[in-house]
Amino acid sequence: MILEWALIGDIQQSVISHLQLNKLLRGVRLSYPDISFLKDPLSHITRVERRNLLLASSAGFLVTQAKLVPKEISALGITLSEPDQKYFLLFVSGMIIYFLVAFVAFGLSDLYIWRKAYQDYLEELEAAKDSVSEESNIAFVMSGLPSLAWLYNSAGYLSVFRAVLEYLFPLFFGCYMAALGILGWLCS
């Protein structure tokens, strides 16, 4: 009989503490930092300029490295003599430089917007770490949600990788091909 009362007391205590925990957790908000900076960092016009820069740089690569200088552009009815082919190299380099400048002009504003969003994320992450309380930890455990620590730990690295791929690679490739084209024109 005493054992039954003790067991009933434990169950009542458990039910009461669970009810108290639910009441306590109603005021606790589980919040996570905004990771919208992982979305596409380039606007439509910047992406178009990036594409054009990569296409012009690829054409520059074919002209400078594979020596694929056309002798005739039949669609326009143009025949290129040997001296004119050197100017074709200069023309391709000029196109690369134009698209490089356009990409930098549009890309810088997108880069600043992306960097601001990343800075906001870092500040929210610090604020979230500072605001973690025992109640919020209990609420998280009670919610049964999977941990997102892996996402927040790797978001910065993914963001930097994306910035290198979206911004730096086209810039370096474009600069390299423009320089090769101008050097090829000067040396020929």
Short mmCIF file of C-alpha atoms in Angstrom, two decimals:
data_model
loop_
_atom_site.label_atom_id
_atom_site.label_comp_id
_atom_site.label_asym_id
_atom_site.label_seq_id
_atom_site.Cartn_x
_atom_site.Cartn_y
_atom_site.Cartn_z
CA MET A 1 0.00 0.00 0.00
CA ILE A 2 2.80 2.39 0.88
CA LEU A 3 4.53 1.46 -2.37
CA GLU A 4 1.35 2.25 -4.30
CA TRP A 5 1.07 5.70 -2.67
CA ALA A 6 4.74 6.38 -3.43
CA LEU A 7 4.28 5.37 -7.05
CA ILE A 8 1.12 7.47 -7.36
CA GLY A 9 2.99 10.39 -5.78
CA ASP A 10 5.81 10.07 -8.36
CA ILE A 11 3.32 9.97 -11.22
CA GLN A 12 1.45 12.99 -9.84
CA GLN A 13 4.74 14.84 -9.37
CA SER A 14 5.76 13.95 -12.95
CA VAL A 15 2.42 15.13 -14.36
CA ILE A 16 2.58 18.33 -12.34
CA SER A 17 6.18 19.03 -13.39
CA HIS A 18 5.29 18.32 -17.04
CA LEU A 19 2.34 20.74 -16.83
CA GLN A 20 4.57 23.33 -15.19
CA LEU A 21 7.20 22.78 -17.90
CA ASN A 22 4.60 23.27 -20.68
CA LYS A 23 3.37 26.46 -18.96
CA LEU A 24 6.95 27.67 -18.64
CA LEU A 25 7.80 26.84 -22.25
CA ARG A 26 4.84 28.75 -23.71
CA GLY A 27 6.80 31.96 -23.21
CA VAL A 28 10.05 30.57 -24.63
CA ARG A 29 10.62 31.20 -28.33
CA LEU A 30 13.02 29.02 -30.25
CA SER A 31 14.78 31.34 -32.66
CA TYR A 32 17.55 30.74 -35.13
CA PRO A 33 19.73 33.22 -37.00
CA ASP A 34 18.62 34.08 -40.51
CA ILE A 35 20.66 32.25 -43.16
CA SER A 36 19.20 34.04 -46.15
CA PHE A 37 22.73 35.13 -47.11
CA LEU A 38 23.19 31.60 -48.48
CA LYS A 39 20.72 32.37 -51.27
CA ASP A 40 21.96 33.43 -54.69
CA PRO A 41 24.32 36.36 -54.02
CA LEU A 42 24.09 37.74 -57.57
CA SER A 43 21.28 39.79 -59.03
CA HIS A 44 19.97 38.93 -62.49
CA ILE A 45 21.96 41.63 -64.28
CA THR A 46 25.17 40.67 -62.47
CA ARG A 47 24.64 37.03 -63.37
CA VAL A 48 24.19 38.03 -67.04
CA GLU A 49 27.42 40.07 -66.94
CA ARG A 50 29.21 37.16 -65.24
CA ARG A 51 28.04 34.80 -67.96
CA ASN A 52 29.15 37.21 -70.68
CA LEU A 53 32.54 37.64 -69.01
CA LEU A 54 33.04 33.88 -68.81
CA LEU A 55 31.98 33.40 -72.45
CA ALA A 56 34.26 36.19 -73.69
CA SER A 57 37.12 34.85 -71.55
CA SER A 58 36.58 31.36 -72.94
CA ALA A 59 36.68 32.78 -76.47
CA GLY A 60 39.87 34.57 -75.49
CA PHE A 61 41.30 31.30 -74.26
CA LEU A 62 40.52 29.62 -77.58
CA VAL A 63 42.08 32.50 -79.51
CA THR A 64 45.25 32.86 -77.41
CA GLN A 65 45.99 29.30 -76.37
CA ALA A 66 44.50 27.15 -79.12
CA LYS A 67 45.33 29.70 -81.84
CA LEU A 68 41.79 29.56 -83.19
CA VAL A 69 41.74 32.90 -84.97
CA PRO A 70 39.11 32.94 -87.72
CA LYS A 71 40.17 33.75 -91.23
CA GLU A 72 36.61 34.47 -92.31
CA ILE A 73 33.36 35.41 -90.59
CA SER A 74 30.90 34.27 -93.22
CA ALA A 75 27.79 35.44 -91.37
CA LEU A 76 29.04 39.01 -91.65
CA GLY A 77 30.83 38.55 -94.97
CA ILE A 78 34.19 39.48 -93.46
CA THR A 79 37.52 37.99 -94.52
CA LEU A 80 40.43 38.58 -92.15
CA SER A 81 43.95 38.90 -93.54
CA GLU A 82 46.99 38.07 -91.39
CA PRO A 83 47.32 41.64 -89.96
CA ASP A 84 43.56 41.80 -89.38
CA GLN A 85 43.74 38.59 -87.35
CA LYS A 86 46.00 40.39 -84.86
CA TYR A 87 43.33 43.04 -84.45
CA PHE A 88 40.78 40.30 -83.88
CA LEU A 89 42.86 39.30 -80.85
CA LEU A 90 42.78 42.90 -79.65
CA PHE A 91 39.00 43.02 -80.25
CA VAL A 92 38.46 39.88 -78.14
CA SER A 93 40.64 41.35 -75.38
CA GLY A 94 38.58 44.55 -75.49
CA MET A 95 35.37 42.56 -75.13
CA ILE A 96 36.82 40.74 -72.13
CA ILE A 97 37.85 44.04 -70.54
CA TYR A 98 34.40 45.52 -71.16
CA PHE A 99 32.61 42.55 -69.57
CA LEU A 100 35.15 42.54 -66.74
CA VAL A 101 34.41 46.19 -65.93
CA ALA A 102 30.64 45.60 -66.21
CA PHE A 103 30.84 42.56 -63.92
CA VAL A 104 32.87 44.49 -61.35
CA ALA A 105 30.46 47.45 -61.50
CA PHE A 106 27.35 45.33 -60.92
CA GLY A 107 29.04 42.69 -58.78
CA LEU A 108 30.41 45.09 -56.19
CA SER A 109 26.95 46.24 -55.14
CA ASP A 110 25.81 42.61 -54.90
CA LEU A 111 28.95 41.75 -52.94
CA TYR A 112 28.28 44.57 -50.46
CA ILE A 113 24.67 43.44 -50.02
CA TRP A 114 25.80 39.84 -49.51
CA ARG A 115 28.50 40.93 -47.03
CA LYS A 116 25.95 42.96 -45.05
CA ALA A 117 23.62 39.95 -44.87
CA TYR A 118 26.55 37.80 -43.72
CA GLN A 119 27.46 40.37 -41.05
CA ASP A 120 23.84 40.40 -39.84
CA TYR A 121 23.97 36.60 -39.62
CA LEU A 122 27.15 36.73 -37.53
CA GLU A 123 25.58 39.27 -35.17
CA GLU A 124 22.39 37.21 -34.87
CA LEU A 125 24.47 34.12 -34.19
CA GLU A 126 26.33 35.87 -31.37
CA ALA A 127 23.06 37.21 -29.94
CA ALA A 128 21.53 33.73 -30.13
CA LYS A 129 24.52 32.25 -28.30
CA ASP A 130 24.28 34.92 -25.63
CA SER A 131 20.52 34.48 -25.17
CA VAL A 132 20.61 30.70 -24.72
CA SER A 133 19.00 29.89 -21.42
CA GLU A 134 18.16 26.73 -19.57
CA GLU A 135 14.51 27.17 -20.50
CA SER A 136 15.31 27.43 -24.20
CA ASN A 137 17.55 24.34 -24.00
CA ILE A 138 14.75 22.43 -22.31
CA ALA A 139 12.27 23.73 -24.91
CA PHE A 140 14.55 22.56 -27.70
CA VAL A 141 14.98 19.10 -26.18
CA MET A 142 11.24 18.82 -25.55
CA SER A 143 10.41 19.93 -29.10
CA GLY A 144 12.06 16.85 -30.58
CA LEU A 145 13.56 18.89 -33.41
CA PRO A 146 16.90 17.75 -34.84
CA SER A 147 19.91 19.89 -34.05
CA LEU A 148 20.89 22.43 -36.68
CA ALA A 149 24.34 23.07 -35.26
CA TRP A 150 25.95 21.55 -38.37
CA LEU A 151 24.15 24.12 -40.54
CA TYR A 152 25.24 27.11 -38.50
CA ASN A 153 28.79 25.79 -38.13
CA SER A 154 29.26 25.26 -41.87
CA ALA A 155 27.29 28.25 -43.20
CA GLY A 156 30.30 30.57 -43.07
CA TYR A 157 32.55 28.20 -44.98
CA LEU A 158 29.89 27.57 -47.61
CA SER A 159 29.37 31.30 -47.97
CA VAL A 160 33.08 31.97 -48.53
CA PHE A 161 33.31 29.12 -51.05
CA ARG A 162 30.34 30.55 -52.91
CA ALA A 163 31.87 34.04 -52.94
CA VAL A 164 35.09 32.66 -54.44
CA LEU A 165 33.17 30.73 -57.08
CA GLU A 166 30.74 33.53 -57.96
CA TYR A 167 33.08 36.55 -57.76
CA LEU A 168 36.77 35.73 -57.72
CA PHE A 169 36.98 32.98 -60.33
CA PRO A 170 35.38 35.07 -63.12
CA LEU A 171 37.53 38.06 -62.17
CA PHE A 172 40.79 36.12 -62.24
CA PHE A 173 39.90 34.24 -65.42
CA GLY A 174 38.83 37.44 -67.17
CA CYS A 175 41.95 39.37 -66.09
CA TYR A 176 44.22 36.52 -67.11
CA MET A 177 42.64 36.13 -70.54
CA ALA A 178 42.58 39.89 -71.19
CA ALA A 179 46.26 40.11 -70.28
CA LEU A 180 47.11 37.14 -72.52
CA GLY A 181 45.18 38.68 -75.40
CA ILE A 182 46.89 42.07 -75.08
CA LEU A 183 50.32 40.44 -74.69
CA GLY A 184 49.60 38.24 -77.72
CA TRP A 185 48.65 41.31 -79.75
CA LEU A 186 51.74 43.25 -78.61
CA CYS A 187 54.12 40.34 -79.30
CA SER A 188 52.75 39.50 -82.74
#
